[in-house]
mmCIF file of C-alpha atoms in Angstrom:
data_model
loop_
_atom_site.group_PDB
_atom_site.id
_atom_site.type_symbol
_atom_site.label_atom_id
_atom_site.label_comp_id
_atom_site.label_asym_id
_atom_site.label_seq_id
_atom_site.Cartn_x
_atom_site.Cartn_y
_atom_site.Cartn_z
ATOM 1 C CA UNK A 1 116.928 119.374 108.071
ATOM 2 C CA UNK A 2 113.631 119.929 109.527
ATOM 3 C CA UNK A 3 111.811 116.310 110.482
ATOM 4 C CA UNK A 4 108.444 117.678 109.296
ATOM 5 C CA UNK A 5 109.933 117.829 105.598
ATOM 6 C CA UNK A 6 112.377 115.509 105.968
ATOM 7 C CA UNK A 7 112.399 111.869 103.819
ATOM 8 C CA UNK A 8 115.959 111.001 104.229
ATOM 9 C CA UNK A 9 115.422 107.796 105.621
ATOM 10 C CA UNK A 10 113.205 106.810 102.800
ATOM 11 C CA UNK A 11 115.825 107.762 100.210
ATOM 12 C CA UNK A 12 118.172 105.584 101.778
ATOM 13 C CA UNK A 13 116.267 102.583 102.314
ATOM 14 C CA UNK A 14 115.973 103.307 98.175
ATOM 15 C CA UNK A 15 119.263 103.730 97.466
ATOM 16 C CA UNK A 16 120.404 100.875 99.514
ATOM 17 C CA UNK A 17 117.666 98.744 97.720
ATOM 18 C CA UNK A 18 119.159 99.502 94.469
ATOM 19 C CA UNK A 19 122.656 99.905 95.359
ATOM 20 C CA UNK A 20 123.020 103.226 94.044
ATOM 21 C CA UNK A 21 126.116 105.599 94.443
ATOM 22 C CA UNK A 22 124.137 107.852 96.880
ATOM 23 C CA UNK A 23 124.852 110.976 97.766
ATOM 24 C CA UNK A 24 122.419 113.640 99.754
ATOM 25 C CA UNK A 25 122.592 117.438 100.933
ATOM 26 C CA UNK A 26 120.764 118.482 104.078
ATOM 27 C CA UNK A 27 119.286 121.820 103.301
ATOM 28 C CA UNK A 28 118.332 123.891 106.577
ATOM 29 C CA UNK A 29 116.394 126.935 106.793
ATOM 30 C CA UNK A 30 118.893 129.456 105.885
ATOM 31 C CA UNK A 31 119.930 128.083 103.268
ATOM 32 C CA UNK A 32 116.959 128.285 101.110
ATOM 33 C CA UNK A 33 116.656 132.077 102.431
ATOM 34 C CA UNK A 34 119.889 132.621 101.225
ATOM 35 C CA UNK A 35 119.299 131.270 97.966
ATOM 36 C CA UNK A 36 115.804 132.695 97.046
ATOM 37 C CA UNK A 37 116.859 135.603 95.031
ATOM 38 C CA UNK A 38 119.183 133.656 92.737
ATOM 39 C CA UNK A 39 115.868 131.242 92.630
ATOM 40 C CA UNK A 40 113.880 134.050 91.805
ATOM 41 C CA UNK A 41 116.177 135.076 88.932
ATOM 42 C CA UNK A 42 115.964 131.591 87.387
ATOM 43 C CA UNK A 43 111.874 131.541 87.763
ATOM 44 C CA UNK A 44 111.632 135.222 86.693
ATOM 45 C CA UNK A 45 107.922 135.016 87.548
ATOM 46 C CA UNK A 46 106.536 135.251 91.467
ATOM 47 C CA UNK A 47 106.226 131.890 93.373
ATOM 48 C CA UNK A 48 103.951 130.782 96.749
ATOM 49 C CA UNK A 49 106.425 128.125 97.769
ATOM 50 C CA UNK A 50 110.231 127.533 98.347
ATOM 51 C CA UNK A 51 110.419 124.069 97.087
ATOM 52 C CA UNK A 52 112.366 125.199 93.994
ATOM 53 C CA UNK A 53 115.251 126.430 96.302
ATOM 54 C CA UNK A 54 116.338 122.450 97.279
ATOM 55 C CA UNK A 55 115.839 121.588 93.897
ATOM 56 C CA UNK A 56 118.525 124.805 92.804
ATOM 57 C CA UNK A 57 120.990 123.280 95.346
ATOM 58 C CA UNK A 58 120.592 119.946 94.265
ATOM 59 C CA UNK A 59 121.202 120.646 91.035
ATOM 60 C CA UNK A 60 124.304 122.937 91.769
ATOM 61 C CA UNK A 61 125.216 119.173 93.677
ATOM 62 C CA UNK A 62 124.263 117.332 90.842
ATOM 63 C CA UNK A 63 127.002 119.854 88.516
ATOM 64 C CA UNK A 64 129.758 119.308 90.744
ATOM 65 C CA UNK A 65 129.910 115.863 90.303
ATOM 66 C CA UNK A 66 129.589 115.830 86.806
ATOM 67 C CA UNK A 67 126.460 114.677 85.550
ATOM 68 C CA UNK A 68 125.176 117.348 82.499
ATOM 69 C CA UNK A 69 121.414 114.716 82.204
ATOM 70 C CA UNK A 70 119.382 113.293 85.266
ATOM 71 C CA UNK A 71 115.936 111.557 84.734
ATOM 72 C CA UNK A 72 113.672 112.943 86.997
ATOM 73 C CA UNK A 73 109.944 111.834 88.083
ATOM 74 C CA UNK A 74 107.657 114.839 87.687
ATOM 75 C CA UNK A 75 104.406 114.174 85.845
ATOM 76 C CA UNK A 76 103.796 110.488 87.838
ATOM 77 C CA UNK A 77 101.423 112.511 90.229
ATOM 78 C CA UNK A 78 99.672 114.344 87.677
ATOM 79 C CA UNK A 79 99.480 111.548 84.937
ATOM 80 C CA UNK A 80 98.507 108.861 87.541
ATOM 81 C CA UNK A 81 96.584 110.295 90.077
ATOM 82 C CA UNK A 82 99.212 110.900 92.847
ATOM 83 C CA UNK A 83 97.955 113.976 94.068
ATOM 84 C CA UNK A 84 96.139 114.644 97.779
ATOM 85 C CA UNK A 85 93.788 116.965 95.326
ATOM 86 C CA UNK A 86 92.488 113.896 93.882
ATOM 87 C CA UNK A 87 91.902 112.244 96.793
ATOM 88 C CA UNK A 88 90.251 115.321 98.590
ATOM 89 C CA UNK A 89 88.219 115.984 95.705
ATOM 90 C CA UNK A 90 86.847 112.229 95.305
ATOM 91 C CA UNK A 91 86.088 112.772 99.262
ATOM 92 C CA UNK A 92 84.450 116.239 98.331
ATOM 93 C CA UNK A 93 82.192 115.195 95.890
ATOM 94 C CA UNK A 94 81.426 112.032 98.164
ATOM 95 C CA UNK A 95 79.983 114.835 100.779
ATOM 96 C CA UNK A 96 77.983 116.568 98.051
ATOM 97 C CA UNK A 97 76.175 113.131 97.564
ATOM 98 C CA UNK A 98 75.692 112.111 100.496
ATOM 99 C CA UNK A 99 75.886 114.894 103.408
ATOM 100 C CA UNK A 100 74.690 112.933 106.223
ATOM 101 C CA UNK A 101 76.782 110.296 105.663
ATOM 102 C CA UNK A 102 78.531 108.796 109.104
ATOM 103 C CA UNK A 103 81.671 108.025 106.425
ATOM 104 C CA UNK A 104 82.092 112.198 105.803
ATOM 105 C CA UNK A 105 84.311 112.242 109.247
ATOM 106 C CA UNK A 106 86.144 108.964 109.041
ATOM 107 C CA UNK A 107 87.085 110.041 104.638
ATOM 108 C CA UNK A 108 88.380 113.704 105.727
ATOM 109 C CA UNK A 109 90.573 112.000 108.635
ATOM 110 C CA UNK A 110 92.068 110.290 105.954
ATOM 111 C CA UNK A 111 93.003 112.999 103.925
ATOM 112 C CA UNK A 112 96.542 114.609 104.364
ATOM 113 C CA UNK A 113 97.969 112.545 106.892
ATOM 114 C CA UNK A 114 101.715 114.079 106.108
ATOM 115 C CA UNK A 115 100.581 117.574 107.877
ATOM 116 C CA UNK A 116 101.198 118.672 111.363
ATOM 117 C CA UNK A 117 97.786 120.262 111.503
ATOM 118 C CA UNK A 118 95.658 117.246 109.615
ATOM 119 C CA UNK A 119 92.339 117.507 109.064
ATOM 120 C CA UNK A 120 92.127 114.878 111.487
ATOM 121 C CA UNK A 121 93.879 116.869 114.266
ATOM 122 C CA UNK A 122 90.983 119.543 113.530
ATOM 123 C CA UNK A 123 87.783 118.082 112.779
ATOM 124 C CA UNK A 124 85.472 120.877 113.095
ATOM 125 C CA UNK A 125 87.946 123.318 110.760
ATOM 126 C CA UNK A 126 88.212 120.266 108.166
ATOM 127 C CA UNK A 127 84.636 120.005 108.122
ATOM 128 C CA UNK A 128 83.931 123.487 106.946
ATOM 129 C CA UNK A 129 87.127 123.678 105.113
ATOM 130 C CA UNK A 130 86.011 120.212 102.888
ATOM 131 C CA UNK A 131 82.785 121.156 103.045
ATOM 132 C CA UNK A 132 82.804 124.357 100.889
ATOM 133 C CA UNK A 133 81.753 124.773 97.162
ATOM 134 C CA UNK A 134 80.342 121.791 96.624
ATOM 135 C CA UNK A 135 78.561 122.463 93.282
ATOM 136 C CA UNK A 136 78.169 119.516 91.851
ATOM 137 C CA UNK A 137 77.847 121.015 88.762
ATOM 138 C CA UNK A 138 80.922 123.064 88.932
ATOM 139 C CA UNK A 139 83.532 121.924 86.220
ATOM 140 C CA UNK A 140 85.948 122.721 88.973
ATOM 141 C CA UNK A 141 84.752 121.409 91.924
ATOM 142 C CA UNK A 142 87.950 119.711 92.661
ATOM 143 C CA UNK A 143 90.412 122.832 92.491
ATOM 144 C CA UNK A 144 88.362 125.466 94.124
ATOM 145 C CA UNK A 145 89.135 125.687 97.589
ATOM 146 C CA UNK A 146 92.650 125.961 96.161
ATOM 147 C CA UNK A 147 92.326 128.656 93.879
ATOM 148 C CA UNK A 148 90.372 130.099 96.592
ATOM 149 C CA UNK A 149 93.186 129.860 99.034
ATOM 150 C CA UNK A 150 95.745 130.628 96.807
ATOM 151 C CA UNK A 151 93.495 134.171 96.017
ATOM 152 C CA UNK A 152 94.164 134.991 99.355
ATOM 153 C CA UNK A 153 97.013 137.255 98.244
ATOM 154 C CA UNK A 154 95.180 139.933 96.609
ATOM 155 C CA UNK A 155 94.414 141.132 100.397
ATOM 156 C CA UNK A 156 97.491 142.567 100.484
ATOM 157 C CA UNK A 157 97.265 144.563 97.133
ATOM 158 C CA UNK A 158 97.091 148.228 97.511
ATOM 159 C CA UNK A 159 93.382 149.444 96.025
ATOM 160 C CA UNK A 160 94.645 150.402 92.224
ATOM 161 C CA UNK A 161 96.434 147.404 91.819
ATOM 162 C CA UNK A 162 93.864 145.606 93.033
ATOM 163 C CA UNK A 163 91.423 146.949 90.864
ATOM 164 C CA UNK A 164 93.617 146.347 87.948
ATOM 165 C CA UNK A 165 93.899 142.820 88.869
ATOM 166 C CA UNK A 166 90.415 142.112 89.839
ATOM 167 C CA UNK A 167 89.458 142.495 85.774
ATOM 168 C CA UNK A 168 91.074 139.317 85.289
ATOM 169 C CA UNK A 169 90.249 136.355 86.414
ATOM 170 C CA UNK A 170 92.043 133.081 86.047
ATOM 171 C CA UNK A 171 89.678 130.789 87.190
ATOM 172 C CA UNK A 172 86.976 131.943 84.381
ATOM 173 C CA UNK A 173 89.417 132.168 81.852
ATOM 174 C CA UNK A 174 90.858 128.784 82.390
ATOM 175 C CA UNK A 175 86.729 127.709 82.933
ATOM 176 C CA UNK A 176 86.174 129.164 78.960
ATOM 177 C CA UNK A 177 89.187 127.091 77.255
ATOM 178 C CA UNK A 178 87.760 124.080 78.566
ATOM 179 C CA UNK A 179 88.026 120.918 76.022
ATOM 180 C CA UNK A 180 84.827 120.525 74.180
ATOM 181 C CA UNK A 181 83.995 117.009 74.949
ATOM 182 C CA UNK A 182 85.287 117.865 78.689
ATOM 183 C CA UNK A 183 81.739 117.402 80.640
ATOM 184 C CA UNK A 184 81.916 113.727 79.038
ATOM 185 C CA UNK A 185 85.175 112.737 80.761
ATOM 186 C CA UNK A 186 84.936 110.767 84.160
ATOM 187 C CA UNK A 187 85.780 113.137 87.187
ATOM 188 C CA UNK A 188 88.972 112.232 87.823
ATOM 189 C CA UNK A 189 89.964 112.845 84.188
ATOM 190 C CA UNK A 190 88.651 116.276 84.371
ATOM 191 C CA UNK A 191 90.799 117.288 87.850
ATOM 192 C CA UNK A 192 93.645 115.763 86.252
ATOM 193 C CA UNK A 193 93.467 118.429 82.962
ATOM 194 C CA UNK A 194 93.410 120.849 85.441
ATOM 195 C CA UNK A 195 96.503 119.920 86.782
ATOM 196 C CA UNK A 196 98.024 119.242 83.802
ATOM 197 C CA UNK A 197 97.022 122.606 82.397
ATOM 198 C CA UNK A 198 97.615 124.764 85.595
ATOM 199 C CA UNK A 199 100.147 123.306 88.192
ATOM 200 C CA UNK A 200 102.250 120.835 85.625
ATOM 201 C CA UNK A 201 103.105 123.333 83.042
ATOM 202 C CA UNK A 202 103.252 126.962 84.957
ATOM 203 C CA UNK A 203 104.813 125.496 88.009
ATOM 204 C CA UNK A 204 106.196 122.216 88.355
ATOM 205 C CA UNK A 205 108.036 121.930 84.762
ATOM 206 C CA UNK A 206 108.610 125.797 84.635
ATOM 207 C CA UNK A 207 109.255 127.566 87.745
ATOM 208 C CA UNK A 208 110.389 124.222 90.232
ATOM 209 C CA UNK A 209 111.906 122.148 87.620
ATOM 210 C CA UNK A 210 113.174 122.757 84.632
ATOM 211 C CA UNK A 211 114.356 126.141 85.428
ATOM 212 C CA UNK A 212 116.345 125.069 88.823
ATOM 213 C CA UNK A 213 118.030 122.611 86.544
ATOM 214 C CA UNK A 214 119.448 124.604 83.635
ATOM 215 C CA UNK A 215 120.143 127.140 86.249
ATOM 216 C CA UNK A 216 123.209 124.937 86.672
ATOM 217 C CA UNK A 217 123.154 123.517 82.931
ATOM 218 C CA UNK A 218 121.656 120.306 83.855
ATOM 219 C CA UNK A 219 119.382 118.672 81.373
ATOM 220 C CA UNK A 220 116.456 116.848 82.612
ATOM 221 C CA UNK A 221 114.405 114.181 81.075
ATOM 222 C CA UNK A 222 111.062 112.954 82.342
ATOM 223 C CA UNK A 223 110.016 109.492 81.725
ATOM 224 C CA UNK A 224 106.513 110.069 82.888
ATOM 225 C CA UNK A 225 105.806 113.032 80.496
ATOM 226 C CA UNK A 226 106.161 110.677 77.012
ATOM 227 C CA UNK A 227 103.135 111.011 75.566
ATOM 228 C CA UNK A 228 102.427 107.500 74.756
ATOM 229 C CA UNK A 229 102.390 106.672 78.515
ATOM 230 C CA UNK A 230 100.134 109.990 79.147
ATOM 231 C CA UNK A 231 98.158 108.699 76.450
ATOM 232 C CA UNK A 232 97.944 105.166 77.860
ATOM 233 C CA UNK A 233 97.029 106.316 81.449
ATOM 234 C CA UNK A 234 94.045 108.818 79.875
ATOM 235 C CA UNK A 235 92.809 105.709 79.049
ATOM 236 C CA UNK A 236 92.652 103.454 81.934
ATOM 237 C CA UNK A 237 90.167 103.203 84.401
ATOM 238 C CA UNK A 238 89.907 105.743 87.382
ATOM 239 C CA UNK A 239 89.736 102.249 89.379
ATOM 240 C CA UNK A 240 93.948 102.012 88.088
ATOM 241 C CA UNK A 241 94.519 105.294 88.830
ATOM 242 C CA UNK A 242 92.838 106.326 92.385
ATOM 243 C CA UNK A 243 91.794 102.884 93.301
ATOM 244 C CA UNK A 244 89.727 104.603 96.614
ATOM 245 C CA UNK A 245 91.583 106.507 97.872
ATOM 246 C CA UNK A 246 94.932 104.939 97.160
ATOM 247 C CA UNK A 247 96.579 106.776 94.610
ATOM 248 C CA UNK A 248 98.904 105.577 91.453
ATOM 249 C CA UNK A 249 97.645 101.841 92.324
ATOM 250 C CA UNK A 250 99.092 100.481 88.468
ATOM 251 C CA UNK A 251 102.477 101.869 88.909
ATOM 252 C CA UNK A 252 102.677 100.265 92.527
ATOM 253 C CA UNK A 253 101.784 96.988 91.257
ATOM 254 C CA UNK A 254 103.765 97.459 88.364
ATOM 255 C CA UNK A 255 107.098 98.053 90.926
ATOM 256 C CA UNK A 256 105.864 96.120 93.697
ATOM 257 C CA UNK A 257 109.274 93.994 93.081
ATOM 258 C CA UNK A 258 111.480 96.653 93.025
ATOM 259 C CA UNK A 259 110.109 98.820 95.867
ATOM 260 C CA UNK A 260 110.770 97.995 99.670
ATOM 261 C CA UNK A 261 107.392 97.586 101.427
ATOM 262 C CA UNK A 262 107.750 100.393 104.097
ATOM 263 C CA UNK A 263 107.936 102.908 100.815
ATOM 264 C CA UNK A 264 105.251 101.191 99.035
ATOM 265 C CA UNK A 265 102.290 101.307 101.805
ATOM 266 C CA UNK A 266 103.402 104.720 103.404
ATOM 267 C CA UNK A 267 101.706 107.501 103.713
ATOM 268 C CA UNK A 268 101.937 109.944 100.204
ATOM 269 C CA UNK A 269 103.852 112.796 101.462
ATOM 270 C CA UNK A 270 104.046 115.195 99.167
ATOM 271 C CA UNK A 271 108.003 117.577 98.434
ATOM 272 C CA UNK A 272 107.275 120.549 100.431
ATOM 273 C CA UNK A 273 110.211 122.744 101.990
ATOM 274 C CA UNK A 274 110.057 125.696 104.727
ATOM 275 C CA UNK A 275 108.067 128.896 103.564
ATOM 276 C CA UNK A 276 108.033 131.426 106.150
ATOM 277 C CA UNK A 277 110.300 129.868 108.412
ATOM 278 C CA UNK A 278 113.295 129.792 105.915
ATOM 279 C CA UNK A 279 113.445 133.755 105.917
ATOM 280 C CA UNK A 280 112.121 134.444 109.659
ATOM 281 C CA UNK A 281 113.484 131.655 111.805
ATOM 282 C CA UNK A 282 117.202 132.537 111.769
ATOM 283 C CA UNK A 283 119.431 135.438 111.372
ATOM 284 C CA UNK A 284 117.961 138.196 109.776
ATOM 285 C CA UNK A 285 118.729 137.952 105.307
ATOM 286 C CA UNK A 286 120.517 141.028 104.080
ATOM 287 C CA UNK A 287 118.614 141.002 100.664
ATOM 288 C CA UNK A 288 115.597 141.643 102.455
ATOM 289 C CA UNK A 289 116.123 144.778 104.357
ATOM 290 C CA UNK A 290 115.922 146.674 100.746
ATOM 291 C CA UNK A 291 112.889 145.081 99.522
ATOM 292 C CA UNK A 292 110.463 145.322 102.568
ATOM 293 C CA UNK A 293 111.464 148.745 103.136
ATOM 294 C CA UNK A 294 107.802 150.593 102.842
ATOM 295 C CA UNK A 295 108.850 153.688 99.758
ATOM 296 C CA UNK A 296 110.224 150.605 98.249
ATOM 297 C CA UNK A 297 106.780 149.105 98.463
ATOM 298 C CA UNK A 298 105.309 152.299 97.271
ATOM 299 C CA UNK A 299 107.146 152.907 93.974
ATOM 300 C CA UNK A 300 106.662 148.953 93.336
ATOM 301 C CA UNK A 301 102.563 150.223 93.625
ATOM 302 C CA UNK A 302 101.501 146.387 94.147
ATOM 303 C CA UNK A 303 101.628 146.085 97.521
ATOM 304 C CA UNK A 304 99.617 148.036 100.198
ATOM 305 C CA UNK A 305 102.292 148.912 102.895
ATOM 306 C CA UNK A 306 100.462 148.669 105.637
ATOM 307 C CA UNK A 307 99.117 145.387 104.819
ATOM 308 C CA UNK A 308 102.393 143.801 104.516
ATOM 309 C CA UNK A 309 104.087 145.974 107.773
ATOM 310 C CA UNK A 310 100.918 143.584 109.320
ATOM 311 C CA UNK A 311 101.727 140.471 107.972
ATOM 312 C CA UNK A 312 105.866 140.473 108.359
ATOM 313 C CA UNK A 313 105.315 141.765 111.981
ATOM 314 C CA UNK A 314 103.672 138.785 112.555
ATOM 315 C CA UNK A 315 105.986 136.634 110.877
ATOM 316 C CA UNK A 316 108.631 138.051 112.750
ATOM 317 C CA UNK A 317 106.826 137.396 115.789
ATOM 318 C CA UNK A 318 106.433 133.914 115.255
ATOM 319 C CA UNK A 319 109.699 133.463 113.631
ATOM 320 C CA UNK A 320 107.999 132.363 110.736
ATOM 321 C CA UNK A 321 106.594 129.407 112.790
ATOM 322 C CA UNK A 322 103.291 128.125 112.942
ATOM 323 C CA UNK A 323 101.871 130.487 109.960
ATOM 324 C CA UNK A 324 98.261 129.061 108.307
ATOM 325 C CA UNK A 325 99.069 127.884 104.750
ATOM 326 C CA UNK A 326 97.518 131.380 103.559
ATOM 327 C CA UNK A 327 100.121 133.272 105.426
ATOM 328 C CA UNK A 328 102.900 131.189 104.228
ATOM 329 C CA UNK A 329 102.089 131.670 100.835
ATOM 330 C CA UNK A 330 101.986 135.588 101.159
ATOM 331 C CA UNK A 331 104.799 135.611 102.578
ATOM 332 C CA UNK A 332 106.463 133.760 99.811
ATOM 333 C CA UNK A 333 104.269 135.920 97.014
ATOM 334 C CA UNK A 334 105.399 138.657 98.185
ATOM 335 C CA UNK A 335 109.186 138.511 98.420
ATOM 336 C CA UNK A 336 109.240 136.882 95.216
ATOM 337 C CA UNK A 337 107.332 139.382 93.671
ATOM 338 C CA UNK A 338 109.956 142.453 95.198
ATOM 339 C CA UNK A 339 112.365 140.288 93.831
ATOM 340 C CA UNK A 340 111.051 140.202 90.450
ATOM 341 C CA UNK A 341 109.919 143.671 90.731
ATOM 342 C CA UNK A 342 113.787 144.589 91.317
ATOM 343 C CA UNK A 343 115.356 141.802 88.775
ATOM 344 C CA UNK A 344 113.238 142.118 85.756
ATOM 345 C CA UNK A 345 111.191 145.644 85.877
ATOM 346 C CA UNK A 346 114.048 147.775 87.369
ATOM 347 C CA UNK A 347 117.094 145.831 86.076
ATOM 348 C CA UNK A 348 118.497 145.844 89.506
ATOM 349 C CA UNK A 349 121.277 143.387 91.187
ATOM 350 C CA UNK A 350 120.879 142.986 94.757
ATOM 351 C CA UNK A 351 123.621 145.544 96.522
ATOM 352 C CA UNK A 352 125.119 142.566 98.602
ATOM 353 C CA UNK A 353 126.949 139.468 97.991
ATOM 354 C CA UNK A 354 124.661 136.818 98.899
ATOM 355 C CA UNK A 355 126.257 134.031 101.460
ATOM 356 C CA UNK A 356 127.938 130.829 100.343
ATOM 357 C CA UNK A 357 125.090 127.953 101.019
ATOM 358 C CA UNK A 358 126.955 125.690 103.106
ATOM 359 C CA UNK A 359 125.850 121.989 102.413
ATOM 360 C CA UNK A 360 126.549 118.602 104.362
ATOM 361 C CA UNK A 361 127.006 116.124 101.546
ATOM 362 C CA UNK A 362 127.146 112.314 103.074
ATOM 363 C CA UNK A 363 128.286 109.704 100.510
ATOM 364 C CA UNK A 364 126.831 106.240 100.420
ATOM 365 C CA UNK A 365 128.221 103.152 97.997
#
């Protein structure tokens, strides 16, 4: 529902390309509030984003009319070089080399073009943003602002937990399985493991996925995940893959005949939905009265109480509006991990009935 998410118009222009039996929901804020803790049943692990709760009422569409198998694109981005990560990190490394380069500005403006606050729209934040951790000799030069971002989270820990979880680190333990011939592979190759081994297979497949389609017993199969195409792009050139910093070049030219030109050349844009503002922007969610009251916190002992009293004030403030990408994903980590914290540690059923989800469904032939 919300424009800055939105690619209706791009699915249509699809559809009508193909003449497909189209058929779309509009999802609004609420909705996906509504939804989260049957979401959070299905992932039974915490999540930083809402994008799985579409996907769970897509699926419950995709039920209703039938279908029990849909084909489904996930793995094009990671086996093909779709990502904005790839492009920011072939930018980032670009910096490393060559730091005084009059090109730095005019690469960065390029990245992320999809965002209301683009780096372009803030050039001196980008700068310092981009311009972090650039060891060239890091293995994982192109991931870690992210897992530095995504670390963010642990602020709100209370000191014990904290402590607990400070003794292990993901980043070095991912850093010690690395493949033994890795430091040989090009550097596209090696951010694209990464993905494969971090993002593909503990989020996308798992938690977004997968597990949002057998929540409503629908099987999914995924074209781009055979292994004799993964095996195939390994092998190309980067120059196929991220040709500059145009992303899944083969497969474009491989569909060029198929695919309308206004879909072809635009802008990647990447499925995103509503974090903070799908539990803060509307009426207040029943579910979550129980599991942001503070002894609640305290007998979860993850959360500091104060810490998160902070952050919801603000989100409440702001209506979930306008929150940095940190905040958005604490606010998401932490009601998903109450959630899971109440489903699978204390056995518990929410004490309310959780609303229908309303959904506009408009049928095209």
């Amino acid at each position: 529902k919300d424009n800055e998410f939105d690619e209706g118009n791009y699915q249509n222009e699809m559809s009508k390309r193909l003449g497909t039996d189209h058929q779309d929901i509009v999802v609004a804020h609420e909705e996906i509030g509504g939804v989260f803790p049957e979401v959070i049943k299905h992932t039974e692990r915490p999540i930083l984003r809402t994008a799985p709760a579409p996907l769970y009422l897509l699926s419950k569409l995709v039920r209703e009319n039938g279908y029990k198998v849909v084909v489904t694109g996930e793995g094009a981005d990671e086996v093909l070089a779709g990502y904005d990560i790839f492009r920011e990190a072939k930018v980032r490394r670009f910096i490393a080399e060559n730091p005084d380069s009059n090109k730095n500005n005019e690469l960065i403006n390029q990245l992320y073009p999809w965002m209301e606050r683009a780096p372009g729209n803030t050039p001196a934040f980008a700068r310092a943003f981009f311009g972090k951790d650039l060891d060239l000799s890091d293995p994982a030069l192109s991931h870690r602002p992210r897992w530095n971002t995504s670390s963010a989270i642990k602020g709100l820990f209370n000191p014990d937990f904290k402590m607990e979880a400070d003794k292990y680190n993901g980043a070095d333990t991912l850093l010690s399985k690395l493949p033994d011939n890795f430091k040989n592979w090009n550097n596209l190759n090696q951010a694209q493991w990464f993905e494969y081994t971090t993002l593909l297979s503990g989020y996308i497949l798992s938690a977004q996925g997968d597990r949002m389609l057998m929540a409503k017993s629908v099987e999914g199969r995924f074209p781009f995940l055979d292994y004799n195409l993964v095996e195939f792009a390994n092998n190309l050139p980067t120059e196929f893959k991220l040709n500059g910093l145009e992303e899944k070049h083969i497969l474009k030219i491989a569909f060029a005949d198929l695919i309308p030109e206004s879909i072809l050349n635009r802008p990647k844009q990447p499925y995103r939905a509503p974090d903070a503002m799908s539990f803060f922007s509307g009426e207040k969610l029943d579910w979550m009265e129980e599991i942001t009251d503070s002894n609640y916190i305290k007998e979860a002992g993850i959360f500091n109480p104060a810490a998160i009293e902070k952050l919801l004030a603000k989100a409440v403030k702001r209506n979930g509006e306008k929150m940095s990408n940190s905040d958005n994903m604490r606010i998401v980590g932490f009601l998903s991990t109450m959630l899971s914290y109440k489903f699978m540690i204390r056995g518990e059923n929410l004490n309310i009935s959780l609303p229908p989800q309303p959904m506009k469904i408009i049928e095209r032939g």
